[in-house]
Coordinates of C-alpha atoms and ligand atoms in Angstrom, one line a residue:
M1 CA -20.4 -24.6 5.4
T2 CA -18.1 -22.1 7.1
H3 CA -18.7 -18.4 6.9
A4 CA -15.6 -18.1 4.7
Q5 CA -16.8 -20.8 2.3
D6 CA -20.1 -19.1 2.0
V7 CA -18.6 -15.7 1.1
L8 CA -16.2 -17.4 -1.3
E9 CA -19.1 -19.0 -3.1
R10 CA -20.7 -15.6 -3.5
Y11 CA -17.3 -14.2 -4.6
R12 CA -17.2 -16.7 -7.4
A13 CA -20.7 -15.8 -8.5
A14 CA -20.1 -12.0 -8.5
L15 CA -16.5 -11.2 -9.4
I16 CA -14.6 -11.4 -12.6
P17 CA -12.1 -14.2 -11.7
V18 CA -8.8 -12.4 -12.6
F19 CA -7.4 -13.1 -9.1
G20 CA -8.6 -16.8 -9.2
V21 CA -10.4 -17.7 -6.0
P22 CA -9.0 -15.9 -2.9
L23 CA -7.4 -18.0 -0.1
T24 CA -9.9 -16.9 2.6
V25 CA -12.1 -14.1 3.7
L26 CA -10.5 -11.6 6.1
S27 CA -12.7 -9.6 8.5
H28 CA -10.5 -7.3 10.6
G29 CA -7.0 -6.6 11.8
D30 CA -5.0 -5.2 14.6
G31 CA -1.3 -4.3 14.4
C32 CA 0.5 -7.0 12.5
Y33 CA -2.4 -9.5 12.9
V34 CA -5.5 -10.1 10.7
V35 CA -8.5 -12.2 11.6
D36 CA -10.7 -14.1 9.1
V37 CA -14.5 -14.3 9.2
D38 CA -14.3 -17.6 11.0
G39 CA -12.2 -16.1 13.8
K40 CA -8.8 -17.5 12.8
R41 CA -6.0 -15.1 13.6
Y42 CA -2.9 -14.7 11.3
L43 CA 0.4 -12.9 11.7
D44 CA 0.4 -10.8 8.5
L45 CA 3.9 -11.2 7.1
L46 CA 2.8 -10.0 3.6
G47 CA 1.2 -6.7 4.6
G48 CA -1.1 -6.6 1.6
I49 CA 2.0 -7.1 -0.6
A50 CA 4.1 -4.3 0.9
V51 CA 1.2 -1.9 1.5
N52 CA 0.2 -2.0 5.1
T53 CA 3.2 0.0 6.3
L54 CA 1.7 0.7 9.7
G55 CA -0.1 -2.6 10.0
H56 CA -3.8 -2.7 10.6
G57 CA -5.8 -0.2 12.6
H58 CA -2.8 2.1 13.5
P59 CA -4.2 4.8 15.7
A60 CA -2.3 7.7 13.9
L61 CA -3.7 6.6 10.5
L62 CA -7.2 6.0 11.8
E63 CA -7.3 9.4 13.5
A64 CA -6.0 11.2 10.4
I65 CA -8.5 9.4 8.2
A66 CA -11.5 10.0 10.5
K67 CA -10.6 13.7 11.0
Q68 CA -10.1 14.3 7.3
A69 CA -13.3 12.4 6.4
S70 CA -15.3 14.6 8.7
Q71 CA -13.9 17.7 7.0
L72 CA -13.5 16.9 3.3
M73 CA -13.1 13.6 1.5
H74 CA -13.1 14.6 -2.1
I75 CA -12.9 17.8 -4.1
S76 CA -12.1 18.2 -7.8
N77 CA -8.7 19.2 -9.0
F78 CA -10.2 22.6 -9.7
F79 CA -9.3 23.1 -6.1
T80 CA -6.6 21.9 -3.7
S81 CA -6.4 21.2 0.0
E82 CA -3.7 21.5 2.6
P83 CA -3.3 17.7 2.9
Q84 CA -2.6 17.5 -0.8
V85 CA 0.1 20.2 -0.7
E86 CA 1.6 18.7 2.5
L87 CA 1.8 15.3 1.0
A88 CA 3.6 16.6 -2.1
E89 CA 6.0 18.6 0.1
K90 CA 6.7 15.5 2.3
L91 CA 7.3 13.3 -0.8
L92 CA 9.8 15.8 -2.2
E93 CA 11.6 15.8 1.1
I94 CA 11.8 12.1 1.6
C95 CA 12.7 11.6 -2.1
R96 CA 15.6 14.1 -1.6
A97 CA 14.4 15.9 -4.7
P98 CA 16.2 19.1 -5.6
A99 CA 14.5 22.6 -5.9
G100 CA 12.1 22.7 -8.8
S101 CA 11.0 19.1 -8.5
G102 CA 7.3 18.1 -8.5
V103 CA 4.8 15.5 -7.6
F104 CA 1.8 14.1 -9.5
L105 CA -0.7 12.3 -7.3
C106 CA -2.8 9.4 -8.5
N107 CA -4.4 6.2 -7.0
S108 CA -2.2 3.2 -7.8
G109 CA 1.2 2.0 -8.9
T110 CA 0.2 1.3 -12.5
E111 CA -1.2 4.9 -12.8
A112 CA 2.1 6.3 -11.4
V113 CA 3.9 4.3 -14.2
E114 CA 1.5 5.6 -16.8
A115 CA 2.3 9.2 -15.7
A116 CA 6.0 8.3 -16.0
I117 CA 5.4 7.0 -19.5
K118 CA 3.7 10.2 -20.5
L119 CA 6.5 12.2 -19.0
T120 CA 9.0 10.3 -21.1
R121 CA 7.0 10.9 -24.2
R122 CA 7.4 14.6 -23.6
T123 CA 11.1 14.3 -24.3
G124 CA 10.0 14.0 -27.9
R125 CA 11.5 10.5 -28.0
T126 CA 9.7 7.2 -28.0
R127 CA 12.1 4.3 -27.1
L128 CA 11.9 2.8 -23.6
I129 CA 14.2 0.3 -22.1
A130 CA 13.0 -1.9 -19.2
A131 CA 14.4 -5.0 -17.6
K132 CA 13.6 -8.6 -18.1
N133 CA 11.4 -10.0 -15.3
A134 CA 10.3 -6.4 -14.4
F135 CA 6.9 -5.7 -13.1
H136 CA 5.5 -2.2 -13.6
G137 CA 1.7 -2.8 -13.6
R138 CA -1.2 -4.0 -15.6
T139 CA -2.7 -1.0 -17.4
T140 CA -1.7 -1.2 -21.1
G141 CA 1.2 1.3 -21.0
A142 CA 2.7 -0.1 -17.9
L143 CA 2.0 -3.6 -19.2
A144 CA 4.2 -2.9 -22.2
L145 CA 7.1 -2.4 -19.7
T146 CA 6.2 -5.5 -17.6
W147 CA 8.1 -8.6 -18.7
K148 CA 5.9 -11.6 -18.0
E149 CA 4.6 -13.2 -21.2
A150 CA 1.4 -14.5 -19.6
Y151 CA 0.4 -11.0 -18.5
R152 CA 1.2 -9.4 -21.8
A153 CA 0.3 -11.9 -24.6
P154 CA -3.5 -11.7 -24.3
F155 CA -3.4 -8.0 -24.8
E156 CA -1.0 -7.5 -27.6
P157 CA -0.2 -5.4 -29.5
L158 CA 0.9 -3.2 -26.7
M159 CA 2.6 0.2 -26.8
P160 CA 5.5 -0.1 -29.2
G161 CA 9.1 1.0 -28.7
V162 CA 9.8 -1.0 -25.5
S163 CA 12.8 -3.4 -25.2
H164 CA 13.8 -5.5 -22.3
V165 CA 17.3 -6.2 -21.2
A166 CA 18.7 -8.7 -18.8
Y167 CA 18.6 -7.2 -15.3
N168 CA 22.0 -6.5 -13.8
D169 CA 23.8 -7.1 -17.1
P170 CA 25.9 -4.0 -17.9
D171 CA 26.8 -5.1 -21.4
A172 CA 23.2 -5.7 -22.4
L173 CA 22.2 -2.3 -21.1
R174 CA 25.1 -0.6 -22.9
A175 CA 24.2 -2.3 -26.2
E176 CA 20.5 -1.5 -26.0
V177 CA 21.1 2.2 -25.1
A178 CA 23.4 2.4 -28.1
A179 CA 20.9 0.7 -30.4
A180 CA 18.1 3.1 -29.3
G181 CA 20.4 6.1 -30.2
D182 CA 18.7 9.5 -30.3
D183 CA 15.3 8.0 -29.8
L184 CA 15.9 6.8 -26.3
A185 CA 13.4 8.4 -24.0
A186 CA 14.1 6.6 -20.8
V187 CA 15.4 3.6 -19.0
I188 CA 13.0 2.4 -16.3
L189 CA 14.2 0.0 -13.6
E190 CA 13.1 -1.3 -10.2
P191 CA 16.1 -0.8 -7.9
L192 CA 15.1 -4.1 -6.4
Q193 CA 12.8 -6.3 -8.5
G194 CA 10.0 -7.4 -6.2
E195 CA 7.7 -9.6 -8.2
A196 CA 10.6 -11.2 -9.9
G197 CA 11.6 -12.7 -6.6
V198 CA 13.2 -9.9 -4.6
I199 CA 16.3 -9.4 -6.7
A200 CA 18.4 -6.3 -5.9
A201 CA 20.2 -4.2 -8.6
D202 CA 23.9 -4.1 -8.2
P203 CA 24.6 -0.4 -7.2
A204 CA 27.2 -0.3 -10.0
Y205 CA 24.4 -1.3 -12.4
L206 CA 22.2 1.5 -11.3
R207 CA 25.1 3.9 -11.5
L208 CA 25.7 2.7 -15.1
A209 CA 22.0 3.2 -16.0
R210 CA 22.3 6.8 -14.6
D211 CA 25.5 7.5 -16.6
L212 CA 24.3 6.0 -19.8
T213 CA 20.9 7.8 -19.7
A214 CA 22.6 11.1 -18.9
Q215 CA 25.0 10.7 -21.8
A216 CA 22.1 9.8 -24.1
G217 CA 20.0 12.8 -23.0
A218 CA 17.4 10.3 -21.8
L219 CA 15.6 9.9 -18.5
L220 CA 16.3 7.4 -15.7
V221 CA 13.0 6.4 -14.1
L222 CA 13.1 4.3 -10.9
D223 CA 10.0 2.3 -10.0
E224 CA 10.0 2.3 -6.2
I225 CA 6.4 1.3 -6.0
Q226 CA 7.2 -1.9 -4.0
T227 CA 10.5 -0.8 -2.5
G228 CA 9.8 2.8 -1.5
M229 CA 8.3 4.3 1.6
G230 CA 10.7 2.8 4.0
R231 CA 10.3 -0.8 3.1
T232 CA 14.0 -1.5 2.6
G233 CA 15.1 0.5 5.7
H234 CA 15.6 3.6 3.5
W235 CA 12.9 5.9 2.3
L236 CA 13.7 4.7 -1.2
A237 CA 15.7 1.6 -2.0
H238 CA 18.1 3.6 -4.3
H239 CA 19.1 5.8 -1.4
A240 CA 21.5 3.0 -0.5
T241 CA 23.4 4.2 -3.6
D242 CA 24.5 7.7 -4.8
V243 CA 22.3 7.6 -7.9
V244 CA 19.9 10.5 -8.4
P245 CA 17.1 9.6 -10.9
D246 CA 15.0 11.9 -13.1
A247 CA 11.8 10.4 -11.8
V248 CA 10.5 8.0 -9.3
T249 CA 7.2 6.1 -9.1
L250 CA 5.6 5.4 -5.7
A251 CA 2.4 3.7 -4.5
K252 CA 1.7 0.6 -2.3
G253 CA 2.9 1.6 1.2
L254 CA 2.6 5.4 0.6
A255 CA -0.6 5.8 2.6
G256 CA -0.6 2.7 4.7
G257 CA -3.4 1.0 2.7
V258 CA -5.4 3.9 1.4
P259 CA -4.9 3.9 -2.4
V260 CA -2.4 6.6 -3.4
G261 CA 0.2 6.6 -6.2
A262 CA 2.8 9.3 -7.1
L263 CA 5.1 10.3 -9.8
V264 CA 8.0 12.5 -8.5
T265 CA 10.0 14.4 -11.1
Y266 CA 13.5 15.7 -10.2
G267 CA 14.5 19.2 -11.0
P268 CA 12.9 21.9 -13.1
D269 CA 13.8 20.6 -16.5
V270 CA 12.1 17.2 -16.0
T271 CA 9.3 18.7 -14.0
G272 CA 8.6 21.2 -16.8
L273 CA 8.0 18.4 -19.3
L274 CA 4.4 18.1 -18.2
S275 CA 2.2 21.2 -18.4
A276 CA -1.3 22.1 -17.6
G277 CA -3.9 19.9 -19.3
Q278 CA -1.4 17.1 -20.2
H279 CA -2.4 14.7 -17.5
G280 CA -5.0 14.3 -14.8
S281 CA -7.1 12.1 -12.5
T282 CA -10.4 12.6 -10.8
F283 CA -9.4 11.1 -7.5
G284 CA -5.7 11.8 -7.6
G285 CA -4.5 13.7 -4.6
N286 CA -7.9 13.9 -2.9
P287 CA -7.8 15.2 0.7
L288 CA -8.7 11.9 2.3
A289 CA -6.0 9.9 0.6
S290 CA -3.5 12.7 1.0
A291 CA -4.2 13.0 4.8
A292 CA -3.5 9.2 5.0
G293 CA -0.2 9.6 3.2
V294 CA 0.9 12.5 5.4
A295 CA 0.0 10.5 8.6
T296 CA 1.9 7.4 7.3
I297 CA 5.0 9.4 6.5
R298 CA 4.9 11.3 9.8
T299 CA 4.5 8.0 11.8
I300 CA 7.4 6.4 9.9
E301 CA 9.4 9.4 11.0
S302 CA 8.3 9.8 14.6
D303 CA 8.5 6.0 15.3
G304 CA 11.9 5.5 13.7
L305 CA 10.5 2.8 11.4
L306 CA 13.3 3.1 8.8
A307 CA 15.9 1.9 11.3
H308 CA 13.4 -0.6 12.8
A309 CA 12.7 -2.1 9.3
G310 CA 16.4 -2.5 8.8
E311 CA 16.9 -4.1 12.2
I312 CA 14.0 -6.5 12.1
G313 CA 14.8 -7.4 8.5
D314 CA 18.4 -8.2 9.4
H315 CA 17.2 -10.3 12.4
L316 CA 14.8 -12.3 10.2
R317 CA 17.4 -12.9 7.5
S318 CA 20.2 -13.9 9.8
R319 CA 17.9 -16.2 11.8
V320 CA 16.6 -17.9 8.6
D321 CA 20.1 -18.2 7.2
G322 CA 21.3 -19.5 10.5
L323 CA 18.7 -22.3 10.6
G324 CA 20.9 -24.4 8.5
H325 CA 17.8 -26.1 7.2
P326 CA 18.5 -28.3 4.1
R327 CA 15.5 -26.8 2.3
V328 CA 16.8 -23.2 2.7
A329 CA 19.3 -22.1 0.2
G330 CA 19.5 -18.5 1.6
T331 CA 17.7 -15.2 1.9
R332 CA 17.6 -12.1 -0.3
G333 CA 16.3 -8.6 0.0
R334 CA 16.7 -5.4 2.0
G335 CA 14.9 -4.3 5.2
L336 CA 11.5 -5.8 5.3
L337 CA 11.3 -7.0 1.7
I338 CA 12.7 -10.5 2.0
A339 CA 12.8 -13.6 -0.1
V340 CA 13.6 -17.0 1.4
Q341 CA 15.2 -19.1 -1.4
L342 CA 14.3 -22.7 -1.1
T343 CA 16.3 -25.6 -2.6
E344 CA 13.1 -27.3 -3.9
P345 CA 9.8 -26.1 -5.3
V346 CA 7.9 -26.3 -2.0
A347 CA 6.9 -22.6 -1.7
V348 CA 3.2 -23.1 -2.5
S349 CA 2.9 -26.0 0.0
L350 CA 4.9 -24.2 2.6
T351 CA 2.7 -21.1 2.2
A352 CA -0.4 -23.2 2.8
L353 CA 1.1 -24.9 5.9
L354 CA 2.2 -21.5 7.3
R355 CA -1.4 -20.2 6.7
E356 CA -2.8 -23.2 8.6
A357 CA -0.3 -22.4 11.4
G358 CA -1.5 -18.7 11.4
F359 CA 1.2 -16.9 9.3
L360 CA 0.6 -15.1 5.9
V361 CA 3.4 -15.0 3.4
N362 CA 3.4 -15.6 -0.4
A363 CA 5.2 -17.8 -2.8
V364 CA 6.8 -15.3 -5.1
A365 CA 8.3 -18.2 -7.1
P366 CA 7.7 -22.0 -6.9
D367 CA 10.9 -22.1 -4.8
A368 CA 10.9 -18.8 -3.0
L369 CA 8.8 -17.2 -0.2
R370 CA 8.3 -13.5 0.1
L371 CA 7.9 -11.5 3.3
A372 CA 6.8 -7.9 3.2
P373 CA 5.3 -7.3 6.6
P374 CA 4.3 -4.1 8.2
L375 CA 7.2 -1.9 9.2
I376 CA 6.0 -2.1 12.8
L377 CA 6.7 -5.9 13.1
T378 CA 8.2 -6.6 16.5
R379 CA 11.1 -9.0 17.2
V380 CA 8.7 -11.2 19.2
E381 CA 6.3 -11.4 16.3
A382 CA 9.2 -12.2 13.9
D383 CA 10.4 -14.9 16.3
S384 CA 7.0 -16.6 16.4
F385 CA 7.4 -17.1 12.7
L386 CA 11.0 -18.4 13.0
A387 CA 9.8 -20.8 15.7
V388 CA 7.4 -22.7 13.4
L389 CA 9.4 -22.5 10.2
P390 CA 11.7 -25.5 10.6
D391 CA 8.9 -28.0 11.1
L392 CA 6.9 -26.6 8.3
L393 CA 9.9 -26.7 6.0
D394 CA 10.2 -30.4 6.8
A395 CA 6.5 -31.0 6.1
A396 CA 6.2 -29.0 2.8
V397 CA 5.7 -31.1 -0.3
P398 CA 7.1 -30.2 -3.8
A399 CA 4.6 -28.9 -6.3
Ligands
PLP1 N1 5.5 -1.4 -10.1 C1 6.0 -2.3 -9.1 C2 7.5 -2.4 -8.9 C3 5.1 -3.1 -8.4 O1 5.6 -4.0 -7.5 C4 3.7 -3.0 -8.7 C5 2.8 -3.9 -8.0 O2 3.1 -4.9 -7.5 C6 3.3 -2.0 -9.6 C7 4.2 -1.3 -10.3 C8 1.8 -1.9 -9.9 O3 1.2 -1.3 -8.8 P1 -0.4 -1.4 -8.7 O4 -0.8 -2.9 -8.5 O5 -0.8 -0.5 -7.5 O6 -1.0 -0.9 -10.0

């Protein structure tokens, strides 16, 4: 029995199987590589699903965490710390939030969405519009906004008042906003749907969502949990448009792998909706996580990783598109959030073959691969993936 098999057997005996059985057992990482407990090395092109912004073991992140851990790791929210305040300031800056905006810090994406839901309730209205195929998280409020039946059905009834409209369909959005009338609290959208298969919103659709919510006196909430923090080559994916939302949710890559989520509210009116005592979190905004967030943002800035993500993403996409492989229908995405659309349902098999060859990606759909690597991925590393792809595309078998 290998070391990994042994640990997986213990996993089966000890953990609630909501994730099924993991693919293998990882031991450590360095840069864009991870190593399993049996010593096999993989190029991590998934980055913990868009989390490991700076890869593994980045010196700037390690230094910030070690320094902060030696000073203070946790205090209650009866107190604050400089890292907490600095992280909030940095987030307001990168979100281009106007004066009077604010940040609520929490520990995960779904918690950021819960905070957003509570914010929308404070409008005095209850109807929420989300998109079909949306993923907003697994806690029961966020789950009501999530589309997938298999995630929702076992837990119904969920929070009432949510409707889902076809993504990128202006008429469907117009009709639903009209139907919600004066009770519309918010429209919540991913500017690029990650879990749905890396599908970008048409800029005109986001603009329409902005205009319709403004006319209806409702909020526009953009869920940038997967797309934010530089992943698409912009700090936030919607920065590729001129849309200014009322609130944004962030998490995943925010602190390079340390759990942090955030709700950012835009302007004094929206920020004023939540007042003392109306929300909270024991761990939210703790000094350790905050210091990791600050170090991540500073490193993205100092190392020019927004431009780099854009360049490497374009390189990867143009090279995959240029393969002319009969099993590749094309690529989608922005920056380093990329889907490779296949012409057949071979994604699961291809993912396994890539793993055997030392590359981690995921099958975001039966016929689509997702890449969400660290923003520090080099061209040489990207090329090593491109070099093995054609043969493995040939070898993959349909599910
Ligand atoms: N929103 C979006 C767009 C996501 O992609 C995710 C996670 O994949 C979430 C919310 C939930 O985040 P978390 O898993 O940290 O709760």
